[in-house]
CSV table of C-alpha atoms and ligand atoms in Angstrom, one decimal:
chain,number,residue,atom,x,y,z
J,1,UNK,CA,103.0,249.2,69.5
J,2,UNK,CA,105.6,248.8,66.8
J,3,UNK,CA,104.3,246.9,63.8
J,4,UNK,CA,106.1,243.9,62.4
J,5,UNK,CA,107.2,245.8,59.3
J,6,UNK,CA,108.6,248.7,61.3
J,7,UNK,CA,110.7,246.4,63.5
J,8,UNK,CA,112.1,244.6,60.4
J,9,UNK,CA,112.8,247.9,58.7
J,10,UNK,CA,114.7,249.3,61.7
J,11,UNK,CA,116.8,246.2,62.2
J,12,UNK,CA,117.3,245.1,58.6
J,13,UNK,CA,121.0,245.6,58.4
J,14,UNK,CA,121.8,243.8,61.6
J,15,UNK,CA,119.5,240.9,60.8
J,16,UNK,CA,121.3,240.4,57.5
J,17,UNK,CA,124.8,240.7,59.0
J,18,UNK,CA,124.0,238.1,61.6
J,19,UNK,CA,122.9,235.7,58.9
J,20,UNK,CA,126.2,236.4,57.1
J,21,UNK,CA,128.1,235.5,60.2
J,22,UNK,CA,126.2,232.3,60.5
J,23,UNK,CA,126.9,231.5,56.8
J,24,UNK,CA,130.7,232.1,57.3
J,25,UNK,CA,130.9,228.9,59.4
J,26,UNK,CA,131.7,226.0,57.1
J,27,UNK,CA,129.4,223.6,59.0
J,28,UNK,CA,129.6,220.6,56.7
J,29,UNK,CA,128.4,217.7,58.7
J,30,UNK,CA,129.4,215.0,56.2
J,31,UNK,CA,133.2,215.8,56.3
J,32,UNK,CA,135.1,215.3,59.6
J,33,UNK,CA,137.6,217.9,58.4
J,34,UNK,CA,135.0,220.6,59.4
J,35,UNK,CA,134.3,219.2,62.9
J,36,UNK,CA,135.6,222.2,64.8
J,37,UNK,CA,133.6,224.6,62.6
J,38,UNK,CA,130.4,222.6,63.0
J,39,UNK,CA,130.8,222.8,66.8
J,40,UNK,CA,131.4,226.5,66.7
J,41,UNK,CA,128.2,226.9,64.6
J,42,UNK,CA,126.2,225.3,67.4
J,43,UNK,CA,127.6,227.7,69.9
J,44,UNK,CA,126.8,230.7,67.7
J,45,UNK,CA,123.2,229.5,67.3
J,46,UNK,CA,122.9,229.0,71.0
J,47,UNK,CA,124.3,232.5,71.7
J,48,UNK,CA,121.9,234.1,69.2
J,49,UNK,CA,118.9,232.3,70.7
J,50,UNK,CA,119.9,233.6,74.1
J,51,UNK,CA,120.3,237.1,72.8
J,52,UNK,CA,116.9,236.9,71.2
J,53,UNK,CA,115.4,236.1,74.6
J,54,UNK,CA,115.2,232.3,74.8
J,55,UNK,CA,115.4,230.6,78.2
J,56,UNK,CA,117.2,227.3,79.1
J,57,UNK,CA,119.3,227.5,76.0
J,58,UNK,CA,121.5,224.4,75.8
J,59,UNK,CA,124.0,222.9,73.4
J,60,UNK,CA,122.9,219.3,73.9
J,61,UNK,CA,125.7,216.9,73.2
J,62,UNK,CA,125.0,213.7,71.2
J,63,UNK,CA,127.2,210.9,69.9
J,64,UNK,CA,127.6,213.2,66.8
J,65,UNK,CA,127.0,216.9,66.5
J,66,UNK,CA,125.0,218.7,69.2
J,67,UNK,CA,121.4,219.8,69.1
J,68,UNK,CA,120.7,223.4,70.1
J,69,UNK,CA,117.7,223.8,72.3
J,70,UNK,CA,116.0,226.9,73.7
J,71,UNK,CA,112.5,227.9,74.8
J,72,UNK,CA,110.2,230.6,75.9
J,73,UNK,CA,107.3,229.4,77.9
J,74,UNK,CA,104.9,232.2,78.7
J,75,UNK,CA,101.8,230.4,79.8
J,76,UNK,CA,101.0,226.7,80.2
J,77,UNK,CA,97.4,227.4,79.0
J,78,UNK,CA,98.7,228.7,75.7
J,79,UNK,CA,99.6,226.4,72.8
J,80,UNK,CA,103.3,225.5,72.1
J,81,UNK,CA,105.1,225.7,68.8
J,82,UNK,CA,108.3,223.6,68.3
J,83,UNK,CA,110.5,225.1,65.7
J,84,UNK,CA,112.9,222.7,64.0
J,85,UNK,CA,115.8,223.5,61.7
J,86,UNK,CA,119.3,222.5,60.9
J,87,UNK,CA,122.6,224.4,61.2
J,88,UNK,CA,124.6,221.9,59.2
J,89,UNK,CA,125.1,222.1,55.4
J,90,UNK,CA,126.0,219.9,52.5
J,91,UNK,CA,129.6,219.8,51.2
J,92,UNK,CA,130.3,222.7,48.9
J,93,UNK,CA,132.0,220.6,46.2
J,94,UNK,CA,132.7,221.1,43.3
J,95,UNK,CA,134.4,224.3,44.6
J,96,UNK,CA,135.6,225.5,41.2
J,97,UNK,CA,132.0,226.0,40.0
J,98,UNK,CA,131.2,228.6,42.6
J,99,UNK,CA,131.4,232.2,41.3
J,100,UNK,CA,132.3,233.4,44.8
J,101,UNK,CA,133.6,231.3,47.7
J,102,UNK,CA,130.8,229.2,49.4
J,103,UNK,CA,131.6,230.4,52.9
J,104,UNK,CA,132.0,234.0,52.1
J,105,UNK,CA,128.4,235.2,51.7
J,106,UNK,CA,128.1,237.6,48.7
J,107,UNK,CA,125.1,239.6,47.5
J,108,UNK,CA,124.5,239.7,43.8
J,109,UNK,CA,121.3,241.0,42.4
J,110,UNK,CA,119.5,241.0,45.7
J,111,UNK,CA,120.4,237.4,46.4
J,112,UNK,CA,122.7,235.9,49.1
J,113,UNK,CA,125.1,233.4,47.6
J,114,UNK,CA,126.6,230.9,50.1
J,115,UNK,CA,126.4,227.3,51.0
J,116,UNK,CA,123.4,227.0,53.4
J,117,UNK,CA,122.0,230.4,52.4
J,118,UNK,CA,118.6,228.7,51.8
J,119,UNK,CA,119.2,225.1,53.2
J,120,UNK,CA,118.7,225.7,56.0
J,121,UNK,CA,120.6,228.6,57.7
J,122,UNK,CA,118.8,231.4,55.9
J,123,UNK,CA,115.5,229.7,56.7
J,124,UNK,CA,115.8,228.6,60.3
J,125,UNK,CA,117.5,231.9,61.2
J,126,UNK,CA,114.3,233.8,60.1
J,127,UNK,CA,112.7,232.0,63.1
J,128,UNK,CA,115.3,233.3,65.5
J,129,UNK,CA,114.8,236.8,64.2
J,130,UNK,CA,111.0,236.5,64.2
J,131,UNK,CA,111.3,235.3,67.8
J,132,UNK,CA,113.5,238.3,68.7
J,133,UNK,CA,110.9,240.6,67.0
J,134,UNK,CA,108.0,239.1,69.1
J,135,UNK,CA,110.1,239.4,72.3
J,136,UNK,CA,111.1,243.0,71.6
J,137,UNK,CA,107.6,244.1,70.6
J,138,UNK,CA,106.0,242.2,73.4
J,139,UNK,CA,103.8,240.2,71.0
J,140,UNK,CA,104.8,236.5,71.6
J,141,UNK,CA,101.3,235.0,71.7
J,142,UNK,CA,102.2,231.3,72.5
J,143,UNK,CA,105.0,229.2,74.0
J,144,UNK,CA,107.9,228.5,71.7
J,145,UNK,CA,110.6,225.8,71.7
J,146,UNK,CA,113.6,225.7,69.3
J,147,UNK,CA,115.4,222.5,68.3
J,148,UNK,CA,118.2,223.2,65.8
J,149,UNK,CA,120.2,220.2,64.8
J,150,UNK,CA,123.6,219.6,63.1
J,151,UNK,CA,123.1,216.3,61.4
J,152,UNK,CA,120.1,216.7,59.1
J,153,UNK,CA,122.2,216.5,55.9
J,154,UNK,CA,123.7,213.1,57.1
J,155,UNK,CA,120.5,211.5,58.2
J,156,UNK,CA,119.7,212.8,61.7
J,157,UNK,CA,120.6,209.5,63.4
J,158,UNK,CA,121.4,211.2,66.8
J,159,UNK,CA,118.4,213.4,66.7
J,160,UNK,CA,116.1,210.4,66.7
J,161,UNK,CA,117.8,209.2,69.9
J,162,UNK,CA,117.5,212.7,71.4
J,163,UNK,CA,113.8,212.9,70.5
J,164,UNK,CA,113.0,209.6,72.1
J,165,UNK,CA,114.9,210.6,75.3
J,166,UNK,CA,113.3,214.1,75.6
J,167,UNK,CA,109.7,213.6,74.9
J,168,UNK,CA,108.5,215.8,77.7
J,169,UNK,CA,110.9,218.7,77.0
J,170,UNK,CA,109.8,218.6,73.4
J,171,UNK,CA,106.1,218.4,74.0
J,172,UNK,CA,104.3,220.8,71.7
J,173,UNK,CA,101.1,221.3,69.7
J,174,UNK,CA,102.8,221.6,66.3
J,175,UNK,CA,106.2,221.4,64.7
J,176,UNK,CA,107.0,224.4,62.5
J,177,UNK,CA,109.7,224.0,59.9
J,178,UNK,CA,111.1,226.3,57.2
J,179,UNK,CA,113.2,224.0,55.1
J,180,UNK,CA,111.2,223.5,51.9
J,181,UNK,CA,110.4,225.6,48.8
J,182,UNK,CA,107.6,227.7,47.5
J,183,UNK,CA,106.5,227.7,43.8
J,184,UNK,CA,107.5,231.4,43.5
J,185,UNK,CA,107.1,234.7,45.3
J,186,UNK,CA,104.1,235.4,43.0
J,187,UNK,CA,102.7,232.0,43.8
J,188,UNK,CA,103.2,231.4,47.5
J,189,UNK,CA,102.7,227.7,48.4
J,190,UNK,CA,102.8,225.4,51.4
J,191,UNK,CA,104.2,221.9,51.1
J,192,UNK,CA,101.8,219.3,52.4
J,193,UNK,CA,104.1,216.2,52.1
J,194,UNK,CA,107.7,215.1,51.8
J,195,UNK,CA,109.1,212.0,50.2
J,196,UNK,CA,110.9,209.3,52.2
J,197,UNK,CA,114.3,208.0,51.3
J,198,UNK,CA,116.3,204.8,51.0
J,199,UNK,CA,120.0,205.4,50.2
J,200,UNK,CA,122.4,202.7,49.3
J,201,UNK,CA,125.9,202.2,47.9
J,202,UNK,CA,126.6,199.4,45.5
J,203,UNK,CA,130.0,198.0,44.6
J,204,UNK,CA,130.7,195.6,41.7
J,205,UNK,CA,134.0,193.7,41.7
J,206,UNK,CA,135.4,191.9,38.7
J,207,UNK,CA,139.0,190.7,38.6
J,208,UNK,CA,141.0,190.8,41.9
J,209,UNK,CA,143.2,193.8,40.7
J,210,UNK,CA,143.2,196.5,38.1
J,211,UNK,CA,144.3,195.1,34.8
J,212,UNK,CA,146.0,196.4,31.6
J,213,UNK,CA,143.0,197.1,29.4
J,214,UNK,CA,144.9,196.0,26.3
J,215,UNK,CA,146.4,192.8,27.8
J,216,UNK,CA,143.2,191.6,29.4
J,217,UNK,CA,140.5,193.8,27.8
J,218,UNK,CA,138.0,191.6,25.8
J,219,UNK,CA,138.6,188.5,27.9
J,220,UNK,CA,137.5,189.7,31.3
J,221,UNK,CA,134.2,191.5,32.1
J,222,UNK,CA,134.7,195.2,32.9
J,223,UNK,CA,132.9,196.0,36.2
J,224,UNK,CA,132.2,199.5,35.1
J,225,UNK,CA,130.4,198.2,32.0
J,226,UNK,CA,128.5,195.6,34.0
J,227,UNK,CA,127.5,198.2,36.6
J,228,UNK,CA,126.3,200.6,33.9
J,229,UNK,CA,124.2,197.8,32.4
J,230,UNK,CA,122.8,196.8,35.8
J,231,UNK,CA,121.9,200.4,36.6
J,232,UNK,CA,120.3,200.9,33.2
J,233,UNK,CA,118.1,197.9,33.8
J,234,UNK,CA,116.6,199.6,36.9
J,235,UNK,CA,114.1,201.6,34.8
J,236,UNK,CA,111.8,200.1,32.2
J,237,UNK,CA,110.7,201.6,28.9
J,238,UNK,CA,108.0,203.7,30.7
J,239,UNK,CA,110.7,205.0,33.1
J,240,UNK,CA,109.1,203.0,35.9
J,241,UNK,CA,111.4,201.6,38.5
J,242,UNK,CA,112.1,198.0,37.5
J,243,UNK,CA,112.4,196.3,40.9
J,244,UNK,CA,109.8,193.6,41.6
J,245,UNK,CA,107.4,194.8,44.4
J,246,UNK,CA,108.7,198.4,44.3
J,247,UNK,CA,105.2,199.9,43.7
J,248,UNK,CA,103.2,197.4,45.8
J,249,UNK,CA,102.6,199.8,48.8
J,250,UNK,CA,102.3,203.0,46.8
J,251,UNK,CA,99.2,204.9,47.7
J,252,UNK,CA,97.6,206.1,44.4
J,253,UNK,CA,96.0,209.5,44.5
J,254,UNK,CA,92.4,210.1,43.7
J,255,UNK,CA,91.5,211.9,40.5
J,256,UNK,CA,90.5,214.9,42.6
J,257,UNK,CA,93.8,215.0,44.5
J,258,UNK,CA,95.7,214.7,41.2
J,259,UNK,CA,93.6,217.5,39.6
J,260,UNK,CA,94.3,219.7,42.7
J,261,UNK,CA,98.0,219.2,42.5
J,262,UNK,CA,98.1,219.8,38.8
J,263,UNK,CA,96.1,223.0,39.1
J,264,UNK,CA,99.2,224.7,40.6
J,265,UNK,CA,100.9,227.1,38.1
J,266,UNK,CA,103.6,225.4,36.0
J,267,UNK,CA,105.4,226.5,32.9
J,268,UNK,CA,107.1,223.6,31.2
J,269,UNK,CA,109.0,225.9,28.8
J,270,UNK,CA,110.4,227.9,31.7
J,271,UNK,CA,111.2,224.7,33.7
J,272,UNK,CA,113.2,223.3,30.8
J,273,UNK,CA,114.9,226.6,30.0
J,274,UNK,CA,116.0,227.0,33.6
J,275,UNK,CA,117.7,223.6,33.5
J,276,UNK,CA,118.9,223.9,29.9
J,277,UNK,CA,117.3,220.6,28.8
J,278,UNK,CA,115.5,220.0,25.6
J,279,UNK,CA,113.1,217.4,26.9
J,280,UNK,CA,111.9,216.3,30.4
J,281,UNK,CA,112.0,212.7,31.4
J,282,UNK,CA,109.9,210.7,33.9
J,283,UNK,CA,107.4,208.0,34.7
J,284,UNK,CA,104.9,207.7,31.9
J,285,UNK,CA,101.4,208.9,32.7
J,286,UNK,CA,102.3,211.5,35.3
J,287,UNK,CA,102.9,215.2,35.3
J,288,UNK,CA,106.1,216.9,36.6
J,289,UNK,CA,104.4,217.8,39.9
J,290,UNK,CA,103.3,214.3,40.3
J,291,UNK,CA,106.6,212.8,39.4
J,292,UNK,CA,108.5,214.9,41.9
J,293,UNK,CA,105.9,215.0,44.7
J,294,UNK,CA,103.7,211.9,44.6
J,295,UNK,CA,105.6,209.2,42.8
J,296,UNK,CA,108.6,207.1,44.0
J,297,UNK,CA,111.8,207.4,42.0
J,298,UNK,CA,115.3,205.9,41.8
J,299,UNK,CA,118.4,208.1,41.1
J,300,UNK,CA,122.1,207.5,40.7
J,301,UNK,CA,123.8,210.2,42.9
J,302,UNK,CA,127.3,209.3,42.0
J,303,UNK,CA,129.1,206.6,39.9
J,304,UNK,CA,132.8,205.9,39.7
J,305,UNK,CA,135.4,203.3,39.0
J,306,UNK,CA,138.7,203.1,37.2
J,307,UNK,CA,140.8,206.0,36.2
J,308,UNK,CA,139.2,209.5,36.6
J,309,UNK,CA,142.4,211.6,36.9
J,310,UNK,CA,144.1,213.9,34.4
J,311,UNK,CA,144.8,212.6,30.9
J,312,UNK,CA,144.4,208.9,29.9
J,313,UNK,CA,145.4,205.7,31.7
J,314,UNK,CA,144.6,202.4,30.1
J,315,UNK,CA,143.1,200.3,32.8
J,316,UNK,CA,140.4,197.7,33.2
J,317,UNK,CA,139.2,198.5,36.8
J,318,UNK,CA,138.8,195.8,39.4
J,319,UNK,CA,135.8,197.7,41.0
J,320,UNK,CA,133.0,200.1,40.1
J,321,UNK,CA,130.6,201.7,42.5
J,322,UNK,CA,127.5,203.9,42.6
J,323,UNK,CA,125.5,205.7,45.2
J,324,UNK,CA,121.8,205.1,44.7
J,325,UNK,CA,118.8,206.7,46.3
J,326,UNK,CA,115.1,205.9,46.1
J,327,UNK,CA,112.5,208.6,47.0
J,328,UNK,CA,109.5,207.0,48.6
J,329,UNK,CA,105.9,208.0,49.0
J,330,UNK,CA,103.1,206.9,51.3
J,331,UNK,CA,102.8,204.0,52.2
J,332,UNK,CA,106.2,202.7,51.2
J,333,UNK,CA,108.7,201.8,53.9
J,334,UNK,CA,112.4,202.6,53.6
J,335,UNK,CA,113.3,199.3,55.3
J,336,UNK,CA,111.2,197.2,52.9
J,337,UNK,CA,112.4,199.1,49.8
J,338,UNK,CA,116.1,198.7,50.9
J,339,UNK,CA,115.5,195.0,51.2
J,340,UNK,CA,113.8,194.7,47.8
J,341,UNK,CA,116.6,196.6,46.1
J,342,UNK,CA,119.3,194.5,47.8
J,343,UNK,CA,117.7,191.3,46.7
J,344,UNK,CA,117.0,192.5,43.2
J,345,UNK,CA,120.5,193.9,42.7
J,346,UNK,CA,122.1,190.7,43.8
J,347,UNK,CA,119.8,188.7,41.6
J,348,UNK,CA,120.6,190.7,38.4
J,349,UNK,CA,124.3,190.5,38.9
J,350,UNK,CA,125.9,188.4,36.1
J,351,UNK,CA,128.4,185.6,37.1
J,352,UNK,CA,131.4,187.8,36.0
J,353,UNK,CA,131.1,190.0,39.0
J,354,UNK,CA,130.5,190.0,42.8
J,355,UNK,CA,128.1,192.6,44.2
J,356,UNK,CA,128.1,194.3,47.6
J,357,UNK,CA,125.1,196.5,48.7
J,358,UNK,CA,125.6,198.7,51.7
J,359,UNK,CA,122.6,200.7,53.1
J,360,UNK,CA,123.2,204.3,54.2
J,361,UNK,CA,120.4,206.3,55.8
J,362,UNK,CA,116.7,206.1,55.2
J,363,UNK,CA,113.5,208.0,56.2
J,364,UNK,CA,109.8,207.6,55.9
J,365,UNK,CA,107.5,209.7,53.7
J,366,UNK,CA,104.9,212.0,55.2
J,367,UNK,CA,101.7,213.8,54.3
J,368,UNK,CA,100.8,216.8,56.6
J,369,UNK,CA,97.2,217.6,57.4
J,370,UNK,CA,95.6,220.5,55.6
J,371,UNK,CA,92.6,220.8,57.9
J,372,UNK,CA,94.4,221.5,61.2
J,373,UNK,CA,94.5,224.7,63.2
J,374,UNK,CA,98.2,225.0,62.5
J,375,UNK,CA,97.8,224.6,58.7
J,376,UNK,CA,95.0,227.2,58.7
J,377,UNK,CA,97.2,229.5,60.7
J,378,UNK,CA,100.0,229.2,58.1
J,379,UNK,CA,97.4,229.8,55.3
J,380,UNK,CA,96.2,233.0,57.1
J,381,UNK,CA,99.8,234.2,57.7
J,382,UNK,CA,100.9,233.7,54.1
J,383,UNK,CA,97.7,235.2,52.7
J,384,UNK,CA,98.2,238.3,54.8
J,385,UNK,CA,101.9,238.8,54.1
J,386,UNK,CA,101.8,237.8,50.4
J,387,UNK,CA,98.4,239.1,49.6
J,388,UNK,CA,97.5,235.7,48.1
J,389,UNK,CA,96.4,232.4,49.5
J,390,UNK,CA,99.1,229.7,49.4
J,391,UNK,CA,98.7,226.8,47.0
J,392,UNK,CA,99.2,223.3,48.5
J,393,UNK,CA,102.0,221.4,46.9
J,394,UNK,CA,103.9,218.1,47.6
J,395,UNK,CA,107.6,218.4,48.1
J,396,UNK,CA,110.0,216.1,46.4
J,397,UNK,CA,112.8,216.3,49.0
J,398,UNK,CA,113.0,214.5,52.3
J,399,UNK,CA,113.2,215.6,56.0
J,400,UNK,CA,113.2,212.2,57.6
J,401,UNK,CA,112.7,213.6,61.1
J,402,UNK,CA,109.2,214.8,60.3
J,403,UNK,CA,107.8,211.2,60.3
J,404,UNK,CA,109.7,210.6,63.6
J,405,UNK,CA,108.1,213.6,65.3
J,406,UNK,CA,104.8,212.1,64.4
J,407,UNK,CA,105.6,208.6,65.5
J,408,UNK,CA,107.5,209.5,68.7
J,409,UNK,CA,106.0,212.7,69.9
J,410,UNK,CA,102.6,212.5,68.2
J,411,UNK,CA,103.0,216.0,66.8
J,412,UNK,CA,102.1,216.9,63.2
J,413,UNK,CA,104.2,219.4,61.2
J,414,UNK,CA,103.6,222.5,59.2
J,415,UNK,CA,106.1,223.0,56.4
J,416,UNK,CA,106.3,226.7,55.9
J,417,UNK,CA,109.3,227.0,53.6
J,418,UNK,CA,110.3,230.2,51.8
J,419,UNK,CA,113.0,228.8,49.5
J,420,UNK,CA,112.7,228.4,45.7
J,421,UNK,CA,113.6,225.3,43.7
J,422,UNK,CA,115.9,227.5,41.7
J,423,UNK,CA,117.9,228.4,44.9
J,424,UNK,CA,120.4,225.6,44.0
J,425,UNK,CA,120.2,223.6,47.2
J,426,UNK,CA,123.1,221.1,47.5
J,427,UNK,CA,124.5,222.6,44.3
J,428,UNK,CA,127.2,225.2,43.6
J,429,UNK,CA,126.1,228.9,43.9
J,430,UNK,CA,123.3,228.1,46.4
J,431,UNK,CA,121.4,231.3,47.0
J,432,UNK,CA,118.6,232.9,49.0
J,433,UNK,CA,116.8,236.0,48.1
J,434,UNK,CA,117.1,238.8,50.7
J,435,UNK,CA,113.5,239.6,49.9
J,436,UNK,CA,112.4,236.0,51.0
J,437,UNK,CA,114.5,236.3,54.2
J,438,UNK,CA,112.7,239.5,55.3
J,439,UNK,CA,109.3,238.2,54.0
J,440,UNK,CA,109.8,235.1,56.2
J,441,UNK,CA,110.7,237.1,59.2
J,442,UNK,CA,107.5,239.1,58.7
J,443,UNK,CA,105.3,236.0,58.1
J,444,UNK,CA,106.4,233.9,61.0
J,445,UNK,CA,105.0,236.2,63.8
J,446,UNK,CA,101.7,236.1,61.9
J,447,UNK,CA,101.7,232.3,62.0
J,448,UNK,CA,102.2,232.4,65.8
J,449,UNK,CA,99.5,235.0,66.2
J,450,UNK,CA,96.9,233.1,64.2
J,451,UNK,CA,97.9,229.8,65.7
J,452,UNK,CA,97.3,231.1,69.2
J,453,UNK,CA,94.0,232.8,68.1
J,454,UNK,CA,92.7,229.8,66.2
J,455,UNK,CA,93.7,227.4,69.0
J,456,UNK,CA,91.7,229.4,71.5
J,457,UNK,CA,88.5,229.0,69.5
L,1,LIG,N1,115.8,220.9,53.1
L,1,LIG,C1,116.1,219.7,52.5
L,1,LIG,C2,114.8,218.9,52.0
L,1,LIG,C3,113.9,219.6,51.1
L,1,LIG,C4,114.4,220.5,50.1
L,1,LIG,C5,112.6,219.3,51.1
L,1,LIG,C6,113.5,221.2,49.3
L,1,LIG,C7,111.7,219.9,50.3
L,1,LIG,C8,112.1,220.9,49.3
L,1,LIG,C9,116.9,218.8,53.4
L,1,LIG,O1,118.0,219.5,54.0
L,1,LIG,C10,117.6,217.7,52.6
L,1,LIG,O2,118.4,218.1,51.8
L,1,LIG,N2,117.2,216.5,52.9
L,1,LIG,C11,117.9,215.4,52.2
L,1,LIG,C12,117.7,214.1,53.0
L,1,LIG,C13,118.7,213.9,54.1
L,1,LIG,C14,118.5,212.6,54.8
L,1,LIG,C15,120.1,214.0,53.6
L,1,LIG,C16,117.3,215.2,50.8
L,1,LIG,O3,116.1,215.5,50.6
L,1,LIG,O4,118.0,214.7,50.0
L,2,LIG,MN1,117.3,221.3,54.7
L,3,LIG,MN1,119.6,219.7,52.4
């Protein structure tokens, strides 16, 4: 029987080239200009699943982008793994900051540079190749189902409808996702939680039209200045979120849990150096790991108003806007936080302006079990392929659908990500290490093997 490593070694080039083909599709779900490309990406994924050996492969239409489904059911007595991933990517802007074009994957220094290289094409495609490997070497030890969606980066609204309508088809013992990060290749880790999200847009309107900033400036409030002040007031002197009730439902960690999370390797000098910042900033009384993994936050994702073109134009803008997100932790609810924010933001608006708050998408926080058969299988798989036991960490990002799998399907998730925080997700020059790609393809079959073994005990 061929070993995992041998199979990967013999098929290395092809496995990489197929990922490159996948990365060449500009599958930006947020921008309708890419609609045809997103649809072609779904077809490509379906074709690759079929070639790898999946049955009943279907590009399932939704009101938005389709969900690619495929399965291999070998024995109803064996456990079933549902693999989830997403073939859509974030917009590549700002384009001029990319060293090589975002949709022409380029290798530099052993890393693949492309939008989606890590989030999530490089990561979900490892599962397709690991599945091919298990089929070709006749080692698939359990049933496997794939659900690869095309709207993760825009909130997965249609996936939740699909999940509710396909409960039987999606029935499984665990959801397996590679769409998160590890601490480093030297310090493999498993994320055991994800933050939730409440995302809103705010618009502040002053005068009914743009004004000459000399003729009117000084006599009429400038909405950009007012918005800046309102936003600045959303954090207090300890960098806590200054919205009444914001922390009411936050589950505080025990001292033991905090100590465990803080035991993970962390080099503050390196962290600062990588980002080119002199000092870090955050909620007083918490470490960096706690701030990003276990504490709720509020961020401005974009802010605009007035003239932002070339040169100078003297104008007092009529409107100013911002996109604001809040990351949530157990037991906060995105609906409640959205409501608290909306009430508060309206309340702090001075009489010079009108305020409009529009909610975008949301998602609930999750904590995944660390005592389950599936988690233990992931621990064993990583320990074997990395030669080191994985460190449990809490992820700062959000995959809103994870809470939904639990609520609708009653299935818990294992987050076995192989990315790195430094892979520049959502940023120019996103990358994924070729080493991580192959390492993932080698580790995934071990997960299935141990999951089947431990489930049988
Ligand atoms: N894969 C990320 C989430 C992630 C990244 C989790 C790194 C943990 C570590 C996912 O594609 C993502 O970007 N999610 C969005 C939310 C979504 C609703 C747009 C996020 O976290 O901002
Ligand atoms: Mn992702
Ligand atoms: Mn993402």
